[in-house]
């Protein structure tokens, strides 16, 4: 039972990241391999604000999501003029730099040692120290993010995003400033995934840079590809499957030293095979 | 200022390795117009093949090197045949190809980590017995000189083959316009297959050089990024450009590392890439 609660919590936290990435790659056609970097910014931002400034969880998490959004604003503006492939490559580099900062800025992040002793949150006087209570919190956040995704895509703003994905030049001719739309969705996506990073930090009560590498971004990308582009529902199904597979691989009993690499082999295969045979993904509405 | 001669030498050595990495990437990208992230894995395969043959099986050095380069080339060739060719035949978008190549990269890197462990491993059998050459207060090893020579040799060979042979003309025709090349009777699939073999083999040489100079780790992203940055800075489609870009990248990285510490080396390299993509996307020496 405890174990089921743990898996569901990880699914909820990862699901937020996957839905946030679907806004970028699935709905707007912007392939980003930097979600883990923004999750890291969120997790470290929230942790430092909570432990050093004594700010309560919710305020700290929202504030660090804002920080992540502000960083995404700057990065998004710089990356705008990068053509498709270089845009993707830029996000890979960004993730590596953020990781290097987390790893090497010892005085702030304690480097590879990580930061222990992150307490579970108390929101509006309710304590979430209990695992089941915390799962409910994560599920509520996931639901809220899911609803936000739905609202965005039903709005005029969302329709323009779809148009950018289908034919950016055509929509630009109609007078829409596609740059603004692309930056705004990048900022929204970064802020959402940063919030999931905060949940992750407070759930495990410990963070270190190794949770926010390019490989972790590839994991989130594999989820969205598997679930299907342009479908928030698919992103969540993909999360259930891959987080589930992640846990199942644990039981097959690979030696610990290669378990991580076995997972990477698995994600790599998903990316290759889906591109070859099912580029739409399981529930995708859009074929890249 | 005693450190300066050694820093200059380090720049020259790193420049040689980056040039090799960039040349292979340039060969692939300028011909197929497809950004293959799997290149990082082909380079690693070259290094690890030599590790296996030379240090584990105990084959002599020359044969191990030759086989290592061939195995790297073959890896690229087969990947193209199995994955990319099918995608291109279906006219898959660049994004699809890119995501598939990210899969190739992830899979290849992790498979190497499983077979060879994530430990740092050097290709040199006996580092202490290497011949050293001193220049001022700096030191360069015989191996490093060999790497440097290899970089310029590969550049020379590629320039000659690309410019003066029938094969080279076919490659350039495909790079300009694949469909036109096909209508004048060029078998583009065969040529692209050969190009993939050559590009991945050159990448393998770079991987082997890394293995001898610094040691191998199953982390292909570093060599991939250095290859891409040097190739873009120098100018895609220009062999001299890749070497120029390689040395320029080494210069920026090493000066950055000297002033701010080695852990920020990559951040400097990446900043160079972004600056070039924003202000001179065609590179220093355009095609």
Coordinates of C-alpha atoms in Angstrom, one line a residue:
Chain A
X1 CA 0.0 0.0 0.0
X2 CA 2.8 2.4 0.9
X3 CA 4.5 1.4 -2.2
X4 CA 1.4 2.1 -4.3
X5 CA 1.1 5.5 -2.7
X6 CA 4.8 6.2 -3.6
X7 CA 4.3 5.2 -7.3
X8 CA 1.2 7.3 -7.6
X9 CA 2.9 10.3 -6.1
X10 CA 5.8 9.9 -8.5
X11 CA 3.3 9.6 -11.4
X12 CA 1.5 12.8 -10.3
X13 CA 4.8 14.7 -10.0
X14 CA 6.2 13.4 -13.3
X15 CA 2.8 13.9 -14.9
X16 CA 2.9 17.6 -14.3
X17 CA 6.3 17.7 -16.0
X18 CA 4.9 15.7 -19.0
X19 CA 1.8 17.9 -19.4
X20 CA 4.0 21.0 -19.2
X21 CA 6.2 19.6 -22.0
X22 CA 3.2 18.7 -24.1
X23 CA 2.3 22.4 -24.1
X24 CA 5.6 23.0 -25.9
X25 CA 6.3 20.1 -28.1
X26 CA 2.7 18.8 -28.6
X27 CA 0.7 22.0 -28.9
X28 CA 3.3 24.5 -30.3
X29 CA 5.8 22.2 -32.0
X30 CA 8.8 23.5 -29.9
X31 CA 11.0 20.5 -29.1
X32 CA 12.6 21.2 -25.7
X33 CA 15.1 19.0 -23.9
X34 CA 15.4 21.3 -20.9
X35 CA 12.4 20.4 -18.7
X36 CA 14.7 18.8 -16.1
X37 CA 16.7 22.1 -15.9
X38 CA 13.6 24.1 -15.1
X39 CA 12.5 21.4 -12.6
X40 CA 15.9 21.8 -11.0
X41 CA 15.6 25.6 -10.8
X42 CA 12.2 25.2 -9.2
X43 CA 13.4 22.5 -6.7
X44 CA 16.5 24.4 -5.6
X45 CA 14.8 27.7 -5.6
X46 CA 12.0 26.4 -3.4
X47 CA 14.4 24.6 -1.1
X48 CA 16.7 27.5 -0.6
X49 CA 13.8 29.9 0.0
X50 CA 12.2 27.5 2.5
X51 CA 15.4 26.5 4.4
X52 CA 17.3 29.8 4.4
X53 CA 14.6 32.5 4.2
X54 CA 12.0 30.5 6.2
X55 CA 9.3 31.1 3.6
X56 CA 6.5 28.6 3.7
X57 CA 6.2 25.9 1.0
X58 CA 3.5 27.3 -1.1
X59 CA 4.9 30.8 -1.3
X60 CA 8.4 29.5 -1.9
X61 CA 7.2 27.1 -4.6
X62 CA 5.2 29.8 -6.4
X63 CA 8.1 32.3 -6.1
X64 CA 10.6 29.8 -7.5
X65 CA 8.2 29.0 -10.3
X66 CA 8.3 32.7 -11.1
X67 CA 12.1 32.7 -11.0
X68 CA 12.1 29.8 -13.5
X69 CA 9.6 31.7 -15.6
X70 CA 11.8 34.8 -15.6
X71 CA 14.8 32.7 -16.6
X72 CA 12.7 31.1 -19.4
X73 CA 11.7 34.5 -20.6
X74 CA 15.3 35.5 -21.1
X75 CA 16.3 32.1 -22.6
X76 CA 13.2 32.0 -24.8
X77 CA 14.0 35.4 -26.2
X78 CA 17.5 34.4 -27.0
X79 CA 16.5 31.1 -28.5
X80 CA 13.8 32.6 -30.7
X81 CA 16.0 33.1 -33.7
X82 CA 17.4 29.6 -33.6
X83 CA 16.1 27.4 -36.3
X84 CA 14.3 24.1 -35.4
X85 CA 17.3 21.9 -34.9
X86 CA 19.4 24.5 -33.2
X87 CA 16.6 25.3 -30.9
X88 CA 16.5 21.7 -29.7
X89 CA 20.3 21.8 -29.4
X90 CA 20.1 25.0 -27.5
X91 CA 17.8 23.5 -24.9
X92 CA 20.2 20.5 -24.5
X93 CA 23.0 22.9 -23.8
X94 CA 20.9 24.9 -21.4
X95 CA 20.2 21.8 -19.4
X96 CA 23.9 21.0 -19.3
X97 CA 24.7 24.5 -18.1
X98 CA 22.0 24.5 -15.4
X99 CA 23.2 21.1 -14.2
X100 CA 26.8 22.4 -14.1
X101 CA 25.7 25.4 -12.0
X102 CA 23.8 23.2 -9.6
X103 CA 26.8 20.9 -9.3
X104 CA 29.5 23.6 -9.0
X105 CA 28.0 26.5 -7.1
X106 CA 29.0 24.9 -3.9
X107 CA 28.3 27.8 -1.5
X108 CA 24.6 27.9 -2.6
X109 CA 23.7 24.3 -3.6
X110 CA 26.3 22.2 -1.7
X111 CA 27.3 20.8 -5.0
X112 CA 27.1 17.0 -5.4
X113 CA 26.3 16.5 -1.7
X114 CA 22.9 17.9 -2.3
X115 CA 20.6 19.5 0.2
X116 CA 18.9 17.2 2.8
X117 CA 16.3 18.0 5.4
X118 CA 13.6 19.5 3.2
X119 CA 10.4 19.4 5.2
X120 CA 7.0 18.4 4.0
X121 CA 4.7 21.3 3.3
X122 CA 2.0 22.8 5.3
X123 CA -0.5 24.6 3.1
X124 CA -3.3 26.8 4.6
X125 CA -2.8 25.2 7.9
X126 CA -3.1 21.6 6.6
X127 CA 0.0 19.4 7.1
X128 CA 1.1 17.1 4.3
X129 CA 3.7 15.2 6.2
X130 CA 1.7 12.0 5.8
X131 CA 2.4 10.3 2.4
X132 CA -1.3 9.8 1.5
X133 CA -2.1 13.4 2.3
X134 CA 0.9 14.4 0.2
X135 CA -0.3 12.2 -2.7
X136 CA -3.7 14.1 -2.6
X137 CA -1.8 17.4 -2.8
X138 CA 0.1 16.2 -5.8
X139 CA -3.0 14.9 -7.5
X140 CA -4.8 18.2 -6.9
X141 CA -1.9 20.1 -8.5
X142 CA -1.8 17.7 -11.4
X143 CA -5.5 18.2 -11.9
X144 CA -5.1 21.9 -11.8
X145 CA -2.3 21.8 -14.4
X146 CA -4.4 19.5 -16.5
X147 CA -7.3 22.0 -16.3
X148 CA -4.9 24.9 -17.1
X149 CA -3.7 23.0 -20.1
X150 CA -7.3 22.5 -21.2
X151 CA -8.2 26.1 -20.7
X152 CA -5.1 27.3 -22.6
X153 CA -5.8 25.1 -25.5
X154 CA -9.5 26.2 -25.7
X155 CA -8.6 29.9 -25.6
X156 CA -7.7 32.0 -28.6
X157 CA -4.1 31.9 -27.3
X158 CA -4.2 28.1 -27.7
X159 CA -5.6 28.3 -31.2
X160 CA -2.7 30.5 -32.2
X161 CA -0.2 28.0 -30.7
X162 CA -1.7 25.3 -32.9
X163 CA -1.4 27.5 -35.9
X164 CA 2.2 28.1 -35.0
X165 CA 2.7 24.4 -34.9
X166 CA 1.0 23.8 -38.3
X167 CA 2.4 26.7 -40.3
X168 CA 4.2 29.5 -38.5
X169 CA 4.7 31.6 -41.6
X170 CA 1.0 31.5 -42.5
X171 CA -0.1 32.7 -39.1
X172 CA 2.6 35.4 -39.0
X173 CA 1.3 36.7 -42.3
X174 CA -2.0 37.3 -40.7
X175 CA -0.3 39.7 -38.3
X176 CA 0.1 37.5 -35.2
X177 CA 3.4 38.0 -33.4
X178 CA 4.3 34.4 -33.2
X179 CA 7.5 35.2 -31.3
X180 CA 5.5 36.5 -28.4
X181 CA 3.3 33.4 -28.4
X182 CA 6.4 31.1 -28.4
X183 CA 8.0 32.9 -25.6
X184 CA 4.9 33.0 -23.4
X185 CA 4.3 29.3 -23.8
X186 CA 7.9 28.6 -23.0
X187 CA 7.6 30.7 -19.8
X188 CA 4.3 29.0 -18.8
X189 CA 5.8 25.5 -19.4
X190 CA 8.9 26.4 -17.4
X191 CA 6.9 27.7 -14.4
X192 CA 4.7 24.6 -14.4
X193 CA 7.6 22.1 -14.5
X194 CA 9.4 24.2 -11.8
X195 CA 6.4 23.7 -9.5
X196 CA 6.6 19.9 -10.1
X197 CA 10.3 20.2 -9.1
X198 CA 9.3 21.9 -5.8
X199 CA 6.9 19.0 -5.1
X200 CA 9.6 16.5 -5.9
X201 CA 12.1 18.2 -3.5
X202 CA 9.6 18.3 -0.6
X203 CA 8.4 14.8 -1.3
X204 CA 11.9 13.2 -1.2
X205 CA 13.1 15.7 1.4
X206 CA 16.5 15.6 -0.4
X207 CA 17.7 17.0 -3.7
X208 CA 21.0 16.7 -5.6
X209 CA 22.0 17.8 -9.1
X210 CA 21.8 14.2 -10.5
X211 CA 18.0 14.4 -10.6
X212 CA 18.1 17.2 -13.2
X213 CA 20.3 16.0 -16.0
X214 CA 19.8 15.9 -19.8
X215 CA 18.9 12.3 -19.3
X216 CA 16.0 13.3 -17.1
X217 CA 14.8 15.7 -19.8
X218 CA 15.0 12.8 -22.3
X219 CA 12.9 10.7 -19.9
X220 CA 10.1 13.4 -19.9
X221 CA 10.4 13.7 -23.7
X222 CA 10.0 9.9 -24.1
X223 CA 6.9 10.1 -22.0
X224 CA 5.3 12.7 -24.2
X225 CA 6.3 10.9 -27.4
X226 CA 4.9 7.7 -26.1
X227 CA 1.7 9.2 -24.9
X228 CA 1.2 11.2 -28.1
X229 CA 1.8 14.8 -29.1
X230 CA -0.9 17.3 -28.5
X231 CA -2.7 15.3 -25.9
X232 CA -2.5 16.1 -22.2
X233 CA -4.4 12.9 -21.5
X234 CA -1.7 11.0 -23.5
X235 CA 1.0 12.7 -21.5
X236 CA -0.5 11.3 -18.3
X237 CA -1.0 7.8 -19.7
X238 CA 2.6 7.9 -21.0
X239 CA 3.7 8.9 -17.5
X240 CA 1.8 6.0 -15.9
X241 CA 3.4 3.6 -18.4
X242 CA 7.0 4.8 -18.1
X243 CA 7.0 5.5 -14.3
X244 CA 5.4 2.0 -14.0
X245 CA 8.0 0.5 -16.3
X246 CA 10.7 2.3 -14.3
X247 CA 9.5 0.6 -11.1
X248 CA 9.0 -2.8 -12.9
X249 CA 12.6 -2.7 -14.0
X250 CA 13.5 -2.6 -10.4
X251 CA 11.9 -5.9 -9.8
X252 CA 13.5 -7.7 -12.7
X253 CA 16.5 -7.5 -10.5
X254 CA 19.2 -5.9 -12.7
X255 CA 22.3 -5.2 -10.6
X256 CA 22.0 -1.6 -9.3
X257 CA 25.1 -0.5 -11.3
X258 CA 23.4 -1.0 -14.6
X259 CA 19.7 -0.4 -13.7
X260 CA 20.0 3.3 -14.7
X261 CA 21.6 2.5 -18.0
X262 CA 19.0 -0.2 -18.7
X263 CA 16.3 2.5 -18.3
X264 CA 18.2 4.7 -20.7
X265 CA 18.4 1.9 -23.3
X266 CA 14.6 1.5 -22.9
X267 CA 13.9 5.2 -23.4
X268 CA 16.2 5.4 -26.4
X269 CA 14.3 2.4 -27.9
X270 CA 11.0 4.2 -27.3
X271 CA 12.2 7.3 -29.1
X272 CA 13.5 5.3 -32.1
X273 CA 10.7 2.8 -32.5
X274 CA 7.9 5.4 -32.1
X275 CA 9.5 7.7 -34.6
X276 CA 9.8 4.7 -37.0
X277 CA 6.4 3.1 -36.5
X278 CA 4.1 5.4 -34.6
X279 CA 5.3 9.0 -34.8
X280 CA 1.9 10.1 -33.6
X281 CA 2.3 8.3 -30.2
X282 CA -0.5 6.3 -28.5
X283 CA -3.1 9.1 -28.2
X284 CA -1.5 11.8 -30.3
X285 CA -3.5 14.2 -32.4
X286 CA -0.6 15.6 -34.2
X287 CA 2.0 14.1 -36.4
X288 CA 5.3 15.8 -36.3
Chain B
X1 CA 53.4 33.3 -16.4
X2 CA 55.0 29.9 -16.4
X3 CA 51.6 28.4 -17.1
X4 CA 51.3 30.0 -20.5
X5 CA 53.3 27.6 -22.7
X6 CA 51.4 24.6 -21.3
X7 CA 48.1 26.4 -21.8
X8 CA 49.1 27.1 -25.4
X9 CA 50.0 23.4 -25.9
X10 CA 46.7 22.3 -24.3
X11 CA 44.8 24.5 -26.7
X12 CA 46.7 23.0 -29.7
X13 CA 46.0 19.5 -28.5
X14 CA 42.4 20.0 -27.7
X15 CA 42.1 21.8 -31.0
X16 CA 43.3 18.8 -32.8
X17 CA 40.7 16.5 -31.1
X18 CA 37.9 19.0 -31.7
X19 CA 38.9 19.4 -35.3
X20 CA 38.6 15.6 -35.8
X21 CA 35.2 15.5 -34.1
X22 CA 34.0 18.5 -36.2
X23 CA 35.2 17.0 -39.5
X24 CA 33.2 13.9 -39.1
X25 CA 30.1 15.8 -38.1
X26 CA 30.6 18.2 -40.9
X27 CA 30.8 15.3 -43.4
X28 CA 27.4 13.9 -42.2
X29 CA 25.5 17.2 -41.7
X30 CA 26.6 18.9 -44.9
X31 CA 25.6 16.0 -47.0
X32 CA 22.4 14.8 -45.4
X33 CA 21.2 18.1 -44.0
X34 CA 20.1 16.2 -41.0
X35 CA 21.4 16.9 -37.5
X36 CA 22.4 13.5 -36.2
X37 CA 22.8 13.5 -32.4
X38 CA 23.8 9.8 -32.7
X39 CA 27.2 11.0 -33.8
X40 CA 28.2 11.3 -30.2
X41 CA 27.6 7.5 -29.9
X42 CA 29.5 6.6 -33.0
X43 CA 32.5 8.5 -31.6
X44 CA 32.3 6.6 -28.3
X45 CA 32.0 3.3 -30.2
X46 CA 35.4 4.0 -31.8
X47 CA 37.1 4.6 -28.5
X48 CA 35.5 1.6 -26.8
X49 CA 36.3 -0.7 -29.7
X50 CA 40.0 0.1 -29.3
X51 CA 39.7 -0.3 -25.5
X52 CA 38.2 -3.8 -26.0
X53 CA 40.7 -4.9 -28.8
X54 CA 43.9 -3.3 -27.6
X55 CA 43.6 -3.5 -23.8
X56 CA 41.3 -6.5 -23.3
X57 CA 41.9 -8.8 -26.2
X58 CA 45.5 -7.7 -26.6
X59 CA 45.7 -7.2 -30.3
X60 CA 48.6 -4.9 -31.4
X61 CA 48.1 -1.2 -31.5
X62 CA 48.0 -0.5 -35.2
X63 CA 45.4 -3.2 -36.0
X64 CA 43.3 -2.2 -33.0
X65 CA 43.2 1.4 -34.2
X66 CA 42.3 0.3 -37.7
X67 CA 39.5 -2.0 -36.5
X68 CA 38.3 0.7 -34.0
X69 CA 37.8 3.2 -36.8
X70 CA 36.1 0.6 -39.1
X71 CA 33.8 -0.5 -36.3
X72 CA 32.8 3.2 -35.6
X73 CA 32.2 3.7 -39.3
X74 CA 30.1 0.5 -39.5
X75 CA 28.0 1.6 -36.6
X76 CA 27.1 4.8 -38.4
X77 CA 26.5 3.0 -41.6
X78 CA 24.2 0.5 -40.0
X79 CA 22.3 3.1 -38.0
X80 CA 21.7 5.1 -41.2
X81 CA 20.5 1.9 -43.0
X82 CA 18.2 0.7 -40.3
X83 CA 16.8 3.9 -38.8
X84 CA 17.4 7.0 -40.8
X85 CA 16.9 5.6 -44.3
X86 CA 13.5 4.3 -43.4
X87 CA 12.5 7.7 -42.0
X88 CA 13.8 9.6 -45.0
X89 CA 12.0 7.2 -47.4
X90 CA 8.8 8.2 -45.6
X91 CA 9.7 11.9 -45.9
X92 CA 9.7 12.3 -42.2
X93 CA 10.2 15.8 -40.9
X94 CA 13.5 17.0 -39.5
X95 CA 12.0 16.9 -36.0
X96 CA 11.1 13.2 -36.3
X97 CA 14.7 12.5 -37.5
X98 CA 16.1 14.5 -34.7
X99 CA 14.1 12.8 -32.0
X100 CA 15.0 9.4 -33.5
X101 CA 18.7 10.4 -33.4
X102 CA 18.3 11.4 -29.8
X103 CA 17.0 7.9 -29.3
X104 CA 20.1 6.5 -31.1
X105 CA 22.3 8.6 -28.9
X106 CA 20.6 7.6 -25.7
X107 CA 20.5 3.9 -26.6
X108 CA 24.1 3.8 -27.8
X109 CA 25.6 5.6 -24.8
X110 CA 23.7 3.6 -22.3
X111 CA 24.6 0.3 -24.0
X112 CA 28.3 1.2 -23.9
X113 CA 27.9 2.1 -20.2
X114 CA 26.4 -1.4 -19.6
X115 CA 29.2 -3.3 -21.4
X116 CA 32.1 -1.2 -20.3
X117 CA 30.9 0.4 -17.0
X118 CA 30.7 4.1 -16.3
X119 CA 34.2 4.2 -14.9
X120 CA 36.8 6.4 -16.5
X121 CA 39.2 4.3 -18.5
X122 CA 42.3 5.3 -20.4
X123 CA 43.4 3.7 -23.6
X124 CA 47.1 4.1 -23.0
X125 CA 48.7 0.9 -21.7
X126 CA 51.6 2.6 -20.0
X127 CA 51.4 6.3 -19.6
X128 CA 54.7 6.7 -17.8
X129 CA 56.7 5.3 -20.7
X130 CA 55.5 7.8 -23.2
X131 CA 58.0 10.0 -25.0
X132 CA 57.7 13.6 -24.0
X133 CA 58.7 16.7 -25.8
X134 CA 59.3 19.9 -23.9
X135 CA 58.6 23.3 -25.4
X136 CA 59.6 26.2 -23.1
X137 CA 58.0 25.1 -19.8
X138 CA 55.2 23.1 -21.5
X139 CA 55.1 19.4 -22.3
X140 CA 53.5 17.5 -25.2
X141 CA 53.5 13.7 -25.5
X142 CA 54.2 11.7 -28.6
X143 CA 50.5 10.5 -28.7
X144 CA 49.3 14.1 -28.6
X145 CA 51.6 14.9 -31.6
X146 CA 50.1 12.0 -33.4
X147 CA 46.6 13.1 -32.7
X148 CA 47.5 16.6 -34.1
X149 CA 49.0 15.1 -37.2
X150 CA 45.9 12.9 -37.7
X151 CA 43.6 15.9 -37.5
X152 CA 45.4 17.7 -40.4
X153 CA 45.8 14.4 -42.3
X154 CA 42.1 13.7 -42.1
X155 CA 41.3 17.3 -43.2
X156 CA 43.7 17.0 -46.2
X157 CA 42.3 13.7 -47.3
X158 CA 38.7 14.9 -47.0
X159 CA 39.4 18.1 -49.0
X160 CA 41.1 16.1 -51.8
X161 CA 38.4 13.4 -51.9
X162 CA 35.6 15.9 -51.8
X163 CA 37.1 18.1 -54.4
X164 CA 38.8 15.9 -56.9
X165 CA 37.2 12.5 -57.0
X166 CA 34.0 11.3 -58.7
X167 CA 32.7 10.2 -55.3
X168 CA 33.3 13.7 -53.9
X169 CA 31.5 15.3 -56.8
X170 CA 28.5 13.0 -56.2
X171 CA 28.5 13.9 -52.5
X172 CA 28.5 17.6 -53.3
X173 CA 25.7 17.1 -55.8
X174 CA 23.6 15.4 -53.2
X175 CA 24.4 18.1 -50.6
X176 CA 23.2 20.7 -53.1
X177 CA 20.0 19.0 -54.1
X178 CA 19.4 15.3 -53.7
X179 CA 16.6 15.0 -56.2
X180 CA 18.6 16.7 -59.0
X181 CA 21.5 14.4 -58.1
X182 CA 19.3 11.4 -58.6
X183 CA 18.0 12.6 -61.9
X184 CA 21.5 12.8 -63.3
X185 CA 22.1 9.2 -62.3
X186 CA 23.7 9.4 -58.9
X187 CA 22.7 6.5 -56.6
X188 CA 22.1 8.8 -53.7
X189 CA 21.3 6.0 -51.2
X190 CA 24.6 4.3 -51.8
X191 CA 26.6 7.6 -51.6
X192 CA 24.8 8.6 -48.4
X193 CA 25.6 5.2 -47.0
X194 CA 29.3 5.7 -47.8
X195 CA 29.3 9.2 -46.4
X196 CA 27.8 7.9 -43.2
X197 CA 30.6 5.3 -43.0
X198 CA 33.2 8.0 -43.5
X199 CA 31.7 10.5 -41.1
X200 CA 31.2 8.0 -38.3
X201 CA 34.7 6.6 -38.9
X202 CA 36.2 10.1 -38.5
X203 CA 34.1 10.5 -35.4
X204 CA 35.5 7.2 -34.2
X205 CA 39.1 8.6 -34.7
X206 CA 38.1 11.6 -32.5
X207 CA 36.7 9.2 -29.9
X208 CA 39.9 7.1 -29.9
X209 CA 41.9 10.4 -29.6
X210 CA 39.9 11.3 -26.5
X211 CA 40.5 7.9 -25.1
X212 CA 44.3 8.2 -25.4
X213 CA 44.5 11.8 -24.4
X214 CA 42.0 12.0 -21.5
X215 CA 40.4 8.6 -21.1
X216 CA 36.9 7.3 -22.0
X217 CA 33.7 7.6 -20.2
X218 CA 30.3 6.6 -21.7
X219 CA 29.3 10.3 -22.0
X220 CA 28.9 11.1 -25.6
X221 CA 27.3 14.5 -25.1
X222 CA 30.6 16.3 -24.5
X223 CA 32.2 15.1 -27.8
X224 CA 29.0 15.7 -29.7
X225 CA 28.7 19.2 -28.5
X226 CA 32.3 20.0 -29.2
X227 CA 31.9 18.6 -32.7
X228 CA 28.8 20.6 -33.4
X229 CA 30.1 23.8 -32.0
X230 CA 33.4 23.6 -33.9
X231 CA 31.6 22.6 -37.1
X232 CA 29.1 25.4 -36.8
X233 CA 31.6 28.0 -35.8
X234 CA 33.9 27.1 -38.7
X235 CA 31.1 26.8 -41.2
X236 CA 29.1 23.7 -42.2
X237 CA 30.3 22.3 -45.5
X238 CA 33.8 23.6 -45.2
X239 CA 36.5 21.2 -44.1
X240 CA 39.1 24.0 -43.3
X241 CA 36.3 25.7 -41.3
X242 CA 35.9 22.6 -39.1
X243 CA 39.6 22.7 -38.2
X244 CA 39.6 26.5 -37.7
X245 CA 36.4 26.1 -35.5
X246 CA 38.1 23.3 -33.5
X247 CA 41.1 25.4 -32.6
X248 CA 38.9 28.5 -31.9
X249 CA 36.7 26.4 -29.6
X250 CA 39.8 25.0 -27.8
X251 CA 41.1 28.5 -27.4
X252 CA 37.9 29.9 -25.8
X253 CA 37.4 26.8 -23.6
X254 CA 41.0 26.7 -22.3
X255 CA 41.2 30.4 -21.6
X256 CA 37.8 30.2 -19.9
X257 CA 38.9 27.2 -17.8
X258 CA 42.2 28.9 -16.9
X259 CA 40.5 32.0 -15.7
X260 CA 37.3 30.6 -14.1
X261 CA 38.0 26.9 -13.5
X262 CA 37.6 23.8 -15.7
X263 CA 34.0 23.1 -14.6
X264 CA 32.8 26.1 -16.6
X265 CA 34.6 25.1 -19.8
X266 CA 31.4 23.9 -21.4
X267 CA 29.4 27.0 -20.5
X268 CA 32.0 29.1 -22.5
X269 CA 31.8 26.7 -25.4
X270 CA 28.1 26.9 -25.5
X271 CA 28.1 30.7 -25.3
X272 CA 30.3 30.7 -28.4
X273 CA 27.8 28.5 -30.2
X274 CA 24.8 30.7 -29.3
X275 CA 26.7 33.9 -30.3
X276 CA 27.5 32.3 -33.7
X277 CA 24.0 31.0 -34.3
X278 CA 22.7 34.5 -33.5
X279 CA 25.1 36.7 -35.4
X280 CA 26.9 34.5 -37.9
X281 CA 25.0 31.3 -38.5
X282 CA 26.9 30.4 -41.7
X283 CA 30.1 30.2 -39.6
X284 CA 33.5 31.9 -40.2
X285 CA 34.2 30.2 -43.5
X286 CA 30.9 29.5 -45.3
X287 CA 30.8 26.8 -47.9

